[in-house]
Short mmCIF file of C-alpha atoms and ligand atoms in Angstrom, two decimals:
data_model
loop_
_atom_site.label_atom_id
_atom_site.label_comp_id
_atom_site.label_asym_id
_atom_site.label_seq_id
_atom_site.Cartn_x
_atom_site.Cartn_y
_atom_site.Cartn_z
CA MET A 217 -18.34 -2.27 -38.85
CA ARG A 218 -16.88 -4.99 -41.08
CA HIS A 219 -13.21 -4.96 -39.99
CA LEU A 220 -10.96 -3.00 -37.61
CA LEU A 221 -7.64 -2.62 -39.40
CA ASP A 222 -6.27 0.73 -38.25
CA THR A 223 -7.10 3.97 -36.51
CA LYS A 224 -5.81 6.14 -39.34
CA THR A 225 -9.03 5.64 -41.30
CA LEU A 226 -11.31 5.24 -38.26
CA SER A 227 -13.83 8.04 -38.13
CA ARG A 228 -14.52 10.06 -34.98
CA GLU A 229 -18.05 8.72 -35.00
CA HIS A 230 -16.93 5.06 -35.13
CA ALA A 231 -14.25 5.64 -32.52
CA LEU A 232 -16.70 7.21 -30.11
CA ALA A 233 -19.20 4.42 -30.77
CA ILE A 234 -16.57 1.85 -29.82
CA LEU A 235 -15.62 3.81 -26.64
CA ASP A 236 -19.23 4.27 -25.60
CA ILE A 237 -20.12 0.61 -26.12
CA ALA A 238 -16.96 -0.26 -24.18
CA GLU A 239 -18.43 1.78 -21.27
CA ASP A 240 -21.50 -0.44 -21.36
CA MET A 241 -19.30 -3.52 -21.49
CA ALA A 242 -17.25 -2.21 -18.54
CA ASP A 243 -20.44 -1.84 -16.52
CA THR A 244 -21.21 -5.52 -17.07
CA GLN A 245 -17.71 -6.45 -15.97
CA SER A 246 -18.28 -5.21 -12.45
CA ARG A 247 -21.15 -7.68 -12.01
CA GLU A 248 -20.61 -10.98 -10.29
CA VAL A 249 -21.54 -12.91 -13.42
CA LYS A 250 -19.52 -11.28 -16.17
CA LYS A 251 -20.70 -13.38 -19.07
CA LEU A 252 -23.21 -12.10 -21.62
CA PRO A 253 -24.99 -14.33 -24.19
CA THR A 254 -24.53 -11.83 -27.03
CA LEU A 255 -22.16 -13.77 -29.30
CA ARG A 256 -23.35 -17.30 -28.54
CA GLY A 257 -22.73 -19.54 -31.54
CA LYS A 258 -20.06 -17.25 -33.05
CA THR A 259 -16.48 -18.35 -33.44
CA VAL A 260 -13.53 -16.02 -32.91
CA VAL A 261 -10.07 -17.19 -33.95
CA ASN A 262 -7.01 -15.63 -32.40
CA LEU A 263 -4.31 -15.94 -35.07
CA PHE A 264 -1.00 -14.91 -33.52
CA PHE A 265 2.16 -15.03 -35.61
CA GLU A 266 4.05 -12.93 -33.04
CA ASP A 267 4.42 -13.40 -29.31
CA SER A 268 1.87 -11.78 -27.11
CA THR A 269 0.64 -12.20 -23.58
CA ARG A 270 -1.81 -9.50 -22.71
CA THR A 271 -3.29 -8.79 -26.11
CA ARG A 272 -4.08 -12.45 -26.86
CA ILE A 273 -5.48 -13.12 -23.40
CA SER A 274 -7.47 -9.91 -23.55
CA PHE A 275 -9.13 -10.83 -26.84
CA GLU A 276 -9.78 -14.33 -25.50
CA ALA A 277 -11.40 -12.95 -22.35
CA ALA A 278 -13.42 -10.47 -24.39
CA ALA A 279 -14.77 -13.15 -26.73
CA LYS A 280 -15.53 -15.57 -23.95
CA ARG A 281 -17.39 -12.96 -21.89
CA LEU A 282 -19.62 -12.48 -24.88
CA SER A 283 -20.14 -16.28 -25.05
CA ALA A 284 -18.32 -16.75 -28.37
CA ASP A 285 -16.28 -19.86 -28.97
CA VAL A 286 -12.57 -19.10 -29.13
CA ILE A 287 -9.88 -20.91 -31.07
CA ASN A 288 -6.33 -19.88 -30.25
CA PHE A 289 -3.93 -20.39 -33.08
CA ALA A 290 -0.29 -19.61 -32.31
CA ALA A 291 1.87 -19.72 -35.37
CA LYS A 292 4.74 -21.28 -33.47
CA GLY A 293 4.13 -25.00 -33.29
CA SER A 294 1.61 -24.86 -36.13
CA SER A 295 1.94 -25.62 -39.82
CA VAL A 296 2.93 -22.03 -40.35
CA SER A 297 6.37 -22.89 -39.02
CA LYS A 298 6.40 -25.61 -41.70
CA GLY A 299 5.97 -22.90 -44.33
CA GLU A 300 2.19 -22.84 -44.71
CA SER A 301 1.20 -19.52 -46.25
CA LEU A 302 -1.14 -16.92 -44.80
CA GLN A 303 -3.57 -17.87 -47.58
CA ASP A 304 -3.66 -21.59 -46.67
CA THR A 305 -3.97 -20.77 -42.98
CA ALA A 306 -6.82 -18.36 -43.66
CA GLN A 307 -8.65 -20.82 -45.85
CA THR A 308 -8.37 -23.46 -43.18
CA LEU A 309 -9.93 -21.06 -40.66
CA GLN A 310 -12.66 -20.26 -43.14
CA ALA A 311 -13.46 -23.94 -43.58
CA MET A 312 -13.73 -24.21 -39.79
CA GLY A 313 -16.35 -21.52 -39.77
CA ALA A 314 -14.52 -18.56 -38.19
CA ASP A 315 -16.76 -15.51 -37.84
CA ALA A 316 -13.96 -13.17 -36.78
CA VAL A 317 -10.21 -13.45 -37.04
CA VAL A 318 -8.01 -11.49 -34.66
CA ILE A 319 -4.59 -11.36 -36.24
CA ARG A 320 -1.16 -10.33 -34.99
CA HIS A 321 1.58 -10.53 -37.58
CA GLY A 322 5.17 -9.32 -37.99
CA ALA A 323 4.45 -7.90 -41.42
CA SER A 324 2.86 -4.48 -41.64
CA GLY A 325 -0.28 -4.81 -43.75
CA ALA A 326 -0.97 -8.54 -43.14
CA PRO A 327 -4.44 -7.87 -41.58
CA ARG A 328 -5.46 -5.74 -44.56
CA THR A 329 -4.22 -8.43 -46.95
CA LEU A 330 -6.38 -10.93 -45.09
CA ALA A 331 -9.41 -8.65 -45.05
CA SER A 332 -9.25 -7.80 -48.72
CA SER A 333 -8.08 -11.15 -50.07
CA GLY A 334 -11.40 -12.87 -50.50
CA TRP A 335 -9.90 -15.91 -48.70
CA ILE A 336 -12.25 -15.49 -45.77
CA THR A 337 -15.63 -13.95 -45.09
CA ALA A 338 -14.84 -13.37 -41.41
CA GLY A 339 -14.37 -9.88 -39.97
CA VAL A 340 -10.70 -9.08 -39.34
CA VAL A 341 -9.31 -7.30 -36.29
CA ASN A 342 -5.71 -6.10 -36.38
CA ALA A 343 -4.04 -7.03 -33.07
CA GLY A 344 -0.73 -5.49 -34.13
CA ASP A 345 1.02 -5.70 -37.51
CA GLY A 346 4.72 -5.05 -37.71
CA THR A 347 5.45 -1.42 -36.98
CA HIS A 348 2.20 -0.32 -38.65
CA GLU A 349 -0.78 -0.23 -36.24
CA HIS A 350 -2.36 -1.69 -33.14
CA PRO A 351 -5.81 -0.09 -33.15
CA THR A 352 -7.35 -1.76 -30.10
CA GLN A 353 -4.40 -0.65 -27.98
CA ALA A 354 -4.97 2.96 -29.00
CA LEU A 355 -8.69 2.60 -28.33
CA LEU A 356 -8.08 1.21 -24.84
CA ASP A 357 -5.59 3.99 -24.19
CA ALA A 358 -8.16 6.58 -25.27
CA PHE A 359 -10.79 4.88 -23.13
CA THR A 360 -8.44 5.00 -20.13
CA MET A 361 -7.64 8.71 -20.65
CA ARG A 362 -11.32 9.59 -21.08
CA LYS A 363 -12.26 7.63 -17.97
CA ARG A 364 -9.56 9.33 -15.82
CA ARG A 365 -10.67 12.69 -17.17
CA HIS A 366 -14.47 12.39 -17.11
CA GLY A 367 -15.12 9.47 -14.74
CA ALA A 368 -18.71 8.26 -14.79
CA ALA A 369 -19.59 11.03 -17.26
CA SER A 370 -17.26 9.71 -19.98
CA ARG A 371 -19.86 8.68 -22.55
CA GLY A 372 -20.05 10.89 -25.61
CA ASN A 373 -16.87 12.83 -24.76
CA ASP A 374 -13.81 13.03 -26.97
CA LEU A 375 -10.32 14.07 -25.81
CA GLU A 376 -10.45 17.68 -26.99
CA GLY A 377 -7.46 19.65 -25.70
CA LEU A 378 -5.95 16.76 -23.71
CA ARG A 379 -2.17 17.09 -23.85
CA VAL A 380 -0.60 13.69 -24.40
CA THR A 381 3.16 13.10 -24.57
CA VAL A 382 4.38 9.82 -26.02
CA VAL A 383 7.96 8.92 -25.14
CA GLY A 384 10.45 6.42 -26.47
CA ASP A 385 10.81 4.02 -29.34
CA ILE A 386 8.44 5.72 -31.74
CA LEU A 387 10.26 4.33 -34.75
CA HIS A 388 9.33 0.68 -34.08
CA SER A 389 6.05 1.33 -32.32
CA ARG A 390 2.69 0.43 -33.85
CA VAL A 391 1.18 1.60 -30.54
CA ALA A 392 2.57 5.08 -31.14
CA ARG A 393 1.22 5.22 -34.68
CA SER A 394 -2.27 4.05 -33.75
CA ASN A 395 -2.31 6.51 -30.84
CA VAL A 396 -1.15 9.43 -32.98
CA TRP A 397 -4.01 8.94 -35.46
CA LEU A 398 -6.71 8.24 -32.91
CA LEU A 399 -5.69 10.99 -30.51
CA GLY A 400 -5.64 13.41 -33.44
CA THR A 401 -9.15 12.36 -34.46
CA LEU A 402 -10.35 12.79 -30.87
CA GLY A 403 -8.92 16.28 -30.53
CA ALA A 404 -5.93 15.63 -28.25
CA GLU A 405 -2.65 17.51 -28.66
CA VAL A 406 0.18 15.02 -29.12
CA THR A 407 3.87 15.55 -28.43
CA LEU A 408 6.44 12.89 -29.26
CA VAL A 409 9.69 12.64 -27.31
CA ALA A 410 12.55 10.38 -28.38
CA PRO A 411 16.18 10.28 -29.28
CA PRO A 412 16.48 11.55 -32.89
CA THR A 413 17.43 8.00 -33.98
CA LEU A 414 14.09 6.66 -32.77
CA VAL A 415 11.88 9.19 -34.53
CA PRO A 416 10.65 7.97 -37.95
CA GLN A 417 12.21 9.67 -40.98
CA ASP A 418 9.22 11.68 -42.04
CA VAL A 419 6.74 12.65 -39.38
CA SER A 420 5.88 15.94 -41.06
CA ALA A 421 2.48 14.55 -42.05
CA TRP A 422 1.72 13.42 -38.51
CA PRO A 423 -0.48 15.64 -36.33
CA VAL A 424 2.23 15.95 -33.65
CA ARG A 425 4.99 18.09 -32.23
CA VAL A 426 8.40 16.44 -31.77
CA LEU A 427 10.78 17.14 -28.87
CA TYR A 428 14.08 15.44 -28.06
CA ASP A 429 14.31 16.49 -24.40
CA LEU A 430 12.13 14.62 -21.92
CA ASP A 431 12.67 17.19 -19.16
CA GLU A 432 11.40 19.95 -21.41
CA ALA A 433 8.29 17.86 -22.16
CA ILE A 434 7.75 17.14 -18.46
CA ALA A 435 8.11 20.82 -17.56
CA ALA A 436 5.15 21.52 -19.88
CA GLY A 437 3.01 19.49 -17.48
CA PRO A 438 1.25 17.03 -19.83
CA ASP A 439 -2.10 15.45 -18.93
CA ALA A 440 -0.82 12.04 -19.93
CA LEU A 441 2.69 10.68 -20.34
CA MET A 442 2.81 7.45 -22.35
CA MET A 443 6.07 5.54 -22.03
CA LEU A 444 6.84 3.07 -24.81
CA ARG A 445 8.83 -0.10 -24.60
CA ILE A 446 12.25 -0.09 -26.20
CA GLN A 447 11.68 -2.81 -28.81
CA LEU A 448 15.09 -4.44 -28.88
CA GLU A 449 13.72 -7.33 -30.96
CA ARG A 450 13.01 -4.92 -33.85
CA MET A 451 16.39 -3.19 -33.69
CA SER A 452 19.04 -4.18 -36.17
CA ALA A 453 21.40 -1.36 -35.31
CA ALA A 454 22.53 0.64 -32.27
CA TYR A 455 19.98 3.42 -31.84
CA PHE A 456 21.40 4.73 -28.57
CA PRO A 457 24.78 4.36 -26.82
CA SER A 458 23.73 2.09 -23.94
CA GLU A 459 20.68 1.12 -21.91
CA ARG A 460 22.00 3.10 -18.97
CA GLU A 461 22.35 6.19 -21.15
CA TYR A 462 18.84 5.70 -22.53
CA ALA A 463 17.34 5.38 -19.05
CA ARG A 464 19.21 8.48 -17.91
CA ARG A 465 17.97 10.69 -20.75
CA TRP A 466 14.62 9.25 -21.77
CA GLY A 467 13.54 7.05 -18.87
CA LEU A 468 10.80 8.03 -16.41
CA ASP A 469 12.61 7.81 -13.09
CA ALA A 470 11.58 8.92 -9.58
CA GLY A 471 12.96 12.44 -10.11
CA ARG A 472 11.02 13.03 -13.30
CA LEU A 473 7.92 11.47 -11.78
CA ALA A 474 8.12 13.99 -8.94
CA ALA A 475 8.43 16.83 -11.46
CA LEU A 476 5.12 15.90 -13.11
CA PRO A 477 1.85 17.46 -12.03
CA GLU A 478 0.02 15.41 -9.40
CA ASP A 479 -2.72 14.31 -11.78
CA THR A 480 -0.65 13.45 -14.84
CA MET A 481 -1.49 9.93 -15.99
CA VAL A 482 1.52 7.66 -16.45
CA MET A 483 0.72 5.13 -19.13
CA HIS A 484 2.52 2.13 -20.67
CA PRO A 485 1.07 -0.49 -23.04
CA GLY A 486 3.19 -3.25 -21.55
CA PRO A 487 5.29 -5.27 -21.44
CA MET A 488 7.45 -2.87 -19.43
CA ASN A 489 11.22 -2.89 -19.25
CA ARG A 490 11.41 -1.75 -15.65
CA GLY A 491 14.50 0.34 -15.04
CA LEU A 492 14.90 1.15 -18.73
CA GLU A 493 12.06 3.28 -20.08
CA ILE A 494 10.13 3.32 -16.80
CA SER A 495 11.22 2.93 -13.17
CA SER A 496 9.22 0.90 -10.67
CA ASP A 497 8.44 4.11 -8.76
CA ALA A 498 6.60 5.38 -11.82
CA ALA A 499 5.06 2.06 -12.91
CA ASP A 500 3.60 1.35 -9.48
CA SER A 501 2.60 4.89 -8.51
CA PRO A 502 -1.06 5.97 -8.09
CA ARG A 503 -0.62 8.02 -11.28
CA SER A 504 0.12 4.84 -13.24
CA THR A 505 -2.76 3.60 -15.39
CA VAL A 506 -0.98 0.40 -16.43
CA LEU A 507 -3.42 -1.99 -14.81
CA GLU A 508 -6.42 0.12 -15.75
CA GLN A 509 -5.24 -0.12 -19.35
CA VAL A 510 -5.19 -3.91 -19.09
CA ALA A 511 -8.68 -4.03 -17.52
CA ASN A 512 -10.10 -1.54 -20.01
CA GLY A 513 -8.59 -3.56 -22.85
CA VAL A 514 -11.11 -6.33 -22.24
CA SER A 515 -14.06 -3.92 -22.36
CA VAL A 516 -12.80 -2.24 -25.52
CA ARG A 517 -12.22 -5.59 -27.28
CA MET A 518 -15.67 -6.75 -26.23
CA ALA A 519 -17.06 -3.61 -27.89
CA VAL A 520 -15.07 -4.24 -31.08
CA LEU A 521 -16.12 -7.90 -31.32
CA TYR A 522 -19.70 -6.93 -30.59
CA LEU A 523 -19.72 -4.33 -33.36
CA LEU A 524 -18.11 -6.74 -35.82
CA LEU A 525 -20.25 -9.76 -35.01
CA ALA A 526 -23.55 -8.64 -33.58
CA GLY A 527 -24.07 -5.39 -35.45
CA GLU A 528 -25.74 -5.09 -38.81
CA HIS A 529 -23.31 -5.83 -41.55
CA THR A 530 -22.88 -3.70 -44.58
CA ASN A 531 -20.32 -4.64 -47.16
CA GLU A 532 -18.64 -1.30 -46.92
CA GLU A 533 -15.32 -1.62 -45.15
CA SER A 534 -14.96 0.68 -42.25
CA ALA A 535 -11.39 1.22 -41.21
C1 LIG B 20 2.60 -3.63 -27.68
C2 LIG B 20 2.75 -4.34 -28.99
O1 LIG B 20 2.79 -5.57 -29.03
O2 LIG B 20 2.79 -3.66 -29.97
N1 LIG B 20 2.22 -4.42 -26.60
C3 LIG B 20 0.92 -4.71 -26.43
O3 LIG B 20 0.18 -5.04 -27.33
N2 LIG B 20 0.44 -4.62 -25.18
C4 LIG B 20 3.78 -2.81 -27.37
C5 LIG B 20 5.07 -3.51 -27.14
O4 LIG B 20 5.26 -4.69 -27.44
O5 LIG B 20 5.95 -2.83 -26.62
#
């Protein structure tokens, strides 16, 4: 694997390879000494043009546990805020000997630009680009669902027939997009639930069913209910009347939690707006996978970095 830019073009075979290697990585993470020598001598640069807590820390932990050197480059406080272009930044990283660049950027397509530019020879991992994709989030979500479903026998399994309902700000969510493609590839049945204003214009080509009523979706008894953050920072208009109204109609509160089957997984990529899209009852319930998602994120990112940096390289770009 040369780069990981999206899940839309990620094959089932590659996706399962990442998930299975992540299982091996997870096994090593329960040991007392978590560090493996695998990527000793390699340099991973975290290039973050947008704020992030868990994704950046997760990639950092993943790289360090594989013994890679990590350089964290936050665009705020760097020359980027003085107007340095992506090209100049990339060439600087290249001159420093980066073997992999993990990039988060506000512009959809920035990771692909970097990967196909010729400015760097490093492998590129998309850690979230605009409203486009966030492939490692979808992979850690799939890993989490597979683990809850199959436990120790997860390896080799896809998500055939799993009924996943994704709720909330689909319009602005790269997490939703990456999940839709990956879940489709892995055989899950995806339902989207949102106010009509937060569903993208044309989802007819997406492998999903769209509902506008959360209670109807809950009555169907999904296997997993993924709540998305309302991304106020990406909203330039009023997409719903008020936060209270949103919470009342599309929030997962105690009543709706009680209406879900006992074993429905309640997921959220974080950061959560408690009381808006998800109540604390739901976020902290035994059905919640929120902290499992965070823990699994490290294993999945270890697998991705391993495949990019330790695997045999072909020049063919995969995903
Ligand atoms: C997501 C993101 O940044 O796209 N968060 C994350 O990576 N854990 C979702 C969000 O910000 O709501």
